Short mmCIF file of C-alpha atoms in Angstrom, two decimals:
data_model
loop_
_atom_site.label_atom_id
_atom_site.label_comp_id
_atom_site.label_asym_id
_atom_site.label_seq_id
_atom_site.Cartn_x
_atom_site.Cartn_y
_atom_site.Cartn_z
CA UNK A 903 3.20 218.42 76.50
CA UNK A 904 1.28 215.75 74.73
CA UNK A 905 -0.59 216.98 71.70
CA UNK A 906 -2.92 214.19 70.47
CA UNK A 907 -5.12 213.82 67.52
CA UNK A 908 -8.03 214.52 69.79
CA UNK A 909 -6.48 217.74 70.85
CA UNK A 910 -6.01 218.74 67.43
CA UNK A 911 -9.66 217.93 66.67
CA UNK A 912 -10.62 220.00 69.92
CA UNK A 913 -8.93 223.15 68.43
CA UNK A 914 -10.30 222.38 64.86
CA UNK A 915 -13.90 221.97 66.06
CA UNK A 916 -13.80 225.21 68.24
CA UNK A 917 -12.09 227.31 65.53
CA UNK A 918 -14.72 226.11 63.11
CA UNK A 919 -17.28 227.23 65.69
CA UNK A 920 -15.56 230.77 65.68
CA UNK A 921 -15.72 230.85 61.87
CA UNK A 922 -19.36 230.19 62.19
CA UNK A 923 -20.05 233.02 64.43
CA UNK A 924 -17.96 235.42 62.11
CA UNK A 925 -20.39 234.74 59.39
CA UNK A 926 -23.27 235.23 61.61
CA UNK A 927 -24.42 231.58 62.11
CA UNK A 928 -24.93 231.51 66.01
CA UNK A 929 -26.73 228.21 66.41
CA UNK A 930 -23.93 226.25 64.20
CA UNK A 931 -21.33 228.09 66.35
CA UNK A 932 -23.06 226.90 69.65
CA UNK A 933 -23.18 223.30 68.38
CA UNK A 934 -19.51 223.28 67.25
CA UNK A 935 -18.32 224.81 70.46
CA UNK A 936 -20.33 222.43 72.55
CA UNK A 937 -18.94 219.56 70.40
CA UNK A 938 -15.53 220.78 71.01
CA UNK A 939 -15.93 220.75 74.79
CA UNK A 940 -17.28 217.25 74.66
CA UNK A 941 -14.16 216.13 72.70
CA UNK A 942 -12.00 217.60 75.48
CA UNK A 943 -13.95 215.69 78.17
CA UNK A 944 -13.73 212.45 76.23
CA UNK A 945 -9.89 213.03 75.94
CA UNK A 946 -9.62 213.64 79.58
CA UNK A 947 -11.83 210.48 80.44
CA UNK A 948 -9.37 208.55 78.09
CA UNK A 949 -6.34 210.03 80.14
CA UNK A 950 -7.49 209.56 83.74
CA UNK A 951 -9.91 206.69 83.89
CA UNK A 952 -8.62 205.75 87.47
CA UNK A 953 -8.72 209.32 88.74
CA UNK A 954 -11.61 211.17 87.22
CA UNK A 955 -12.63 214.30 88.91
CA UNK A 956 -16.26 215.21 88.59
CA UNK A 957 -15.55 218.93 89.20
CA UNK A 958 -13.95 219.10 85.79
CA UNK A 959 -16.85 217.70 83.84
CA UNK A 960 -19.22 220.03 85.90
CA UNK A 961 -17.12 223.15 85.20
CA UNK A 962 -17.05 222.37 81.56
CA UNK A 963 -20.79 221.75 81.42
CA UNK A 964 -21.42 225.03 83.26
CA UNK A 965 -19.06 227.13 81.18
CA UNK A 966 -20.43 225.56 77.98
CA UNK A 967 -23.85 226.87 78.75
CA UNK A 968 -22.43 230.30 79.67
CA UNK A 969 -20.44 230.57 76.44
CA UNK A 970 -23.61 229.51 74.47
CA UNK A 971 -25.47 232.55 76.14
CA UNK A 972 -22.53 234.89 75.07
CA UNK A 973 -22.62 233.64 71.36
CA UNK A 974 -26.42 234.07 71.62
CA UNK A 975 -25.95 237.80 72.66
CA UNK A 976 -24.87 238.81 75.91
CA UNK A 977 -26.05 242.14 75.30
CA UNK A 978 -29.59 240.94 75.56
CA UNK A 979 -30.56 242.07 79.21
CA UNK A 980 -32.57 238.95 79.94
CA UNK A 981 -29.49 236.54 79.76
CA UNK A 982 -26.87 238.97 81.42
CA UNK A 983 -27.44 237.98 84.94
CA UNK A 984 -27.81 233.95 84.15
CA UNK A 985 -24.70 234.32 82.17
CA UNK A 986 -22.61 236.02 84.97
CA UNK A 987 -23.97 233.53 87.48
CA UNK A 988 -22.97 230.63 85.23
CA UNK A 989 -19.42 232.02 85.14
CA UNK A 990 -19.22 232.69 88.99
CA UNK A 991 -20.23 228.93 89.40
CA UNK A 992 -17.63 228.01 86.82
CA UNK A 993 -14.78 230.01 88.61
CA UNK A 994 -15.52 228.26 91.98
CA UNK A 995 -15.77 224.73 90.43
CA UNK A 996 -12.46 225.29 88.88
CA UNK A 997 -11.03 226.85 92.14
CA UNK A 998 -12.06 223.69 94.08
CA UNK A 999 -10.88 221.48 91.43
CA UNK A 1000 -7.37 222.95 91.60
CA UNK A 1001 -7.63 222.79 95.34
CA UNK A 1002 -8.40 219.06 95.12
CA UNK A 1003 -5.88 218.43 92.53
CA UNK A 1004 -2.84 220.31 93.98
CA UNK A 1005 -0.28 217.65 94.78
CA UNK A 1006 1.41 220.01 97.50
CA UNK A 1007 -0.14 219.10 100.81
CA UNK A 1008 0.77 222.65 102.27
CA UNK A 1009 1.47 226.10 100.66
CA UNK A 1010 5.04 227.03 101.63
CA UNK A 1011 4.92 230.68 101.65
CA UNK A 1012 8.62 231.18 102.02
CA UNK A 1013 8.98 229.79 98.55
CA UNK A 1014 6.75 232.53 96.95
CA UNK A 1015 8.32 235.26 94.98
CA UNK A 1016 6.41 237.94 96.74
CA UNK A 1017 7.74 240.71 94.65
CA UNK A 1018 6.45 239.29 91.45
CA UNK A 1019 3.22 237.92 93.21
CA UNK A 1020 2.38 241.45 94.45
CA UNK A 1021 2.80 243.08 91.06
CA UNK A 1022 0.54 240.50 89.47
CA UNK A 1023 -2.20 241.22 92.16
CA UNK A 1024 -1.83 244.95 91.55
CA UNK A 1025 -2.23 244.28 87.74
CA UNK A 1026 -5.41 242.15 88.22
CA UNK A 1027 -6.78 244.80 90.79
CA UNK A 1028 -6.23 247.49 88.41
CA UNK A 1029 -8.03 245.67 85.46
CA UNK A 1030 -10.94 244.98 87.78
CA UNK A 1031 -11.28 248.56 88.86
CA UNK A 1032 -10.78 250.01 85.47
CA UNK A 1033 -13.47 247.81 84.03
CA UNK A 1034 -16.01 248.64 86.77
CA UNK A 1035 -15.30 252.44 86.34
CA UNK A 1036 -15.50 252.30 82.45
CA UNK A 1037 -18.62 250.42 82.51
CA UNK A 1038 -20.29 251.66 85.68
CA UNK A 1039 -23.55 253.27 84.01
CA UNK A 1040 -23.92 250.44 81.63
CA UNK A 1041 -23.94 247.81 84.34
CA UNK A 1042 -25.62 249.45 87.10
CA UNK A 1043 -28.53 247.20 87.23
CA UNK A 1044 -26.17 244.20 87.38
CA UNK A 1045 -23.42 245.67 89.36
CA UNK A 1046 -23.66 243.26 92.51
CA UNK A 1047 -23.26 240.32 90.03
CA UNK A 1048 -20.40 241.88 88.18
CA UNK A 1049 -18.64 242.60 91.59
CA UNK A 1050 -19.43 238.72 92.65
CA UNK A 1051 -17.85 237.69 89.12
CA UNK A 1052 -14.82 239.89 89.68
CA UNK A 1053 -14.27 238.64 93.18
CA UNK A 1054 -14.65 235.13 91.91
CA UNK A 1055 -12.17 235.23 88.88
CA UNK A 1056 -9.67 237.29 90.91
CA UNK A 1057 -9.82 234.66 93.79
CA UNK A 1058 -9.30 231.92 91.23
CA UNK A 1059 -6.26 233.92 89.42
CA UNK A 1060 -4.75 234.48 92.97
CA UNK A 1061 -4.94 230.64 93.87
CA UNK A 1062 -3.33 229.76 90.47
CA UNK A 1063 -0.39 231.92 91.13
CA UNK A 1064 -0.11 230.76 94.81
CA UNK A 1065 0.01 227.10 93.71
CA UNK A 1066 2.57 228.00 90.84
CA UNK A 1067 4.89 230.13 93.17
CA UNK A 1068 4.76 227.54 95.99
CA UNK A 1069 6.20 224.93 93.48
CA UNK A 1070 7.36 226.28 90.10
CA UNK A 1071 6.97 223.14 88.22
CA UNK A 1072 6.06 222.63 84.56
CA UNK A 1073 2.70 221.21 85.74
CA UNK A 1074 1.87 224.21 87.86
CA UNK A 1075 2.80 226.58 84.99
CA UNK A 1076 -0.35 225.61 82.98
CA UNK A 1077 -2.14 227.36 85.79
CA UNK A 1078 -0.18 230.52 85.07
CA UNK A 1079 -1.27 230.32 81.49
CA UNK A 1080 -4.91 229.43 82.49
CA UNK A 1081 -5.03 232.54 84.83
CA UNK A 1082 -3.85 234.74 81.85
CA UNK A 1083 -6.45 233.53 79.60
CA UNK A 1084 -9.39 234.16 82.09
CA UNK A 1085 -8.17 237.58 82.79
CA UNK A 1086 -8.12 238.21 79.04
CA UNK A 1087 -11.66 236.67 78.65
CA UNK A 1088 -13.00 238.64 81.60
CA UNK A 1089 -11.53 241.96 80.19
CA UNK A 1090 -12.76 241.52 76.56
CA UNK A 1091 -16.14 239.56 76.34
CA UNK A 1092 -18.23 241.95 78.59
CA UNK A 1093 -16.39 245.14 77.23
CA UNK A 1094 -17.45 244.13 73.67
CA UNK A 1095 -21.00 243.20 74.62
CA UNK A 1096 -21.68 246.51 76.60
CA UNK A 1097 -19.31 249.13 75.14
CA UNK A 1098 -17.18 248.48 71.92
CA UNK A 1099 -19.32 246.02 69.97
CA UNK A 1100 -16.38 244.66 68.04
CA UNK A 1101 -16.43 241.06 66.59
CA UNK A 1102 -12.62 241.23 66.87
CA UNK A 1103 -12.55 241.71 70.44
CA UNK A 1104 -15.34 239.14 71.18
CA UNK A 1105 -13.13 236.58 69.08
CA UNK A 1106 -10.19 237.39 71.21
CA UNK A 1107 -12.14 236.57 74.18
CA UNK A 1108 -13.46 233.20 72.65
CA UNK A 1109 -9.87 232.30 71.73
CA UNK A 1110 -8.89 232.77 75.26
CA UNK A 1111 -11.59 230.60 76.54
CA UNK A 1112 -10.78 227.83 74.19
CA UNK A 1113 -7.02 227.93 75.33
CA UNK A 1114 -7.97 228.27 78.93
CA UNK A 1115 -10.01 225.12 79.01
CA UNK A 1116 -7.21 223.17 77.20
CA UNK A 1117 -4.77 224.58 79.80
CA UNK A 1118 -6.83 223.23 82.58
CA UNK A 1119 -6.91 219.85 80.97
CA UNK A 1120 -3.32 219.89 80.33
CA UNK A 1121 -2.65 220.58 84.16
CA UNK A 1122 -4.80 217.76 85.11
CA UNK A 1123 -3.26 215.21 82.96
CA UNK A 1124 0.56 216.31 83.34
CA UNK A 1125 2.44 214.30 85.83
CA UNK A 1126 4.33 216.32 88.44
CA UNK A 1127 7.75 217.03 87.18
CA UNK A 1128 10.89 217.30 89.48
CA UNK A 1129 12.38 219.89 87.19
CA UNK A 1130 11.86 223.36 88.89
CA UNK A 1131 13.68 226.43 89.10
CA UNK A 1132 16.30 227.17 91.83
CA UNK A 1133 14.44 229.13 94.74
CA UNK A 1134 16.61 232.07 94.00
CA UNK A 1135 15.88 232.17 90.21
CA UNK A 1136 13.89 235.05 88.97
CA UNK A 1137 11.34 233.27 86.89
CA UNK A 1138 7.56 233.79 86.35
#
């Protein structure tokens, strides 16, 4: 893992944005979070000038607008549906980004640890069903969009784990970390906005988003390593 000055600046600026949100200055928080994403895109451009992937730029642009809406106030009804749609677009842009940048030509299903994979799917399914059940009355008007969002992020998570279990390399492990962060963000930010109203929970979701973008960046710039576990090793 290469941790450069730009990476440090990315985290510093984003956490300053979080601090601004904590003290109630949403406009400054949005500006700083947007600046942080811009730094990440610049660092990506510096690393891969010969192999730039437009989907990464588009996904960060879309999610940046979505995160700005959340900072502005996801509990406001007039921005809930646009925010959900932006994140659906972000999930699918990222899905196709991973599909395009996956360096394995085919998925070798015989290499997948199906026991661990099925347990992970059950956990994701349980979280999704629990979320809908808990928030059913509050999200009734936007339920079709919520279901679309859940299908989108679950599909992205499944694809991340499929890529990783197909080849358990250091590069692909970034996808496991990324899937973990979007599960955390998807579970915390809407719950905070519609049910708990806790700045601590919302902050946890924002931290997950900040880390998730960085994990995608690391996946894109990390060279494929030949160091993988043996096929019979129990390894997540």
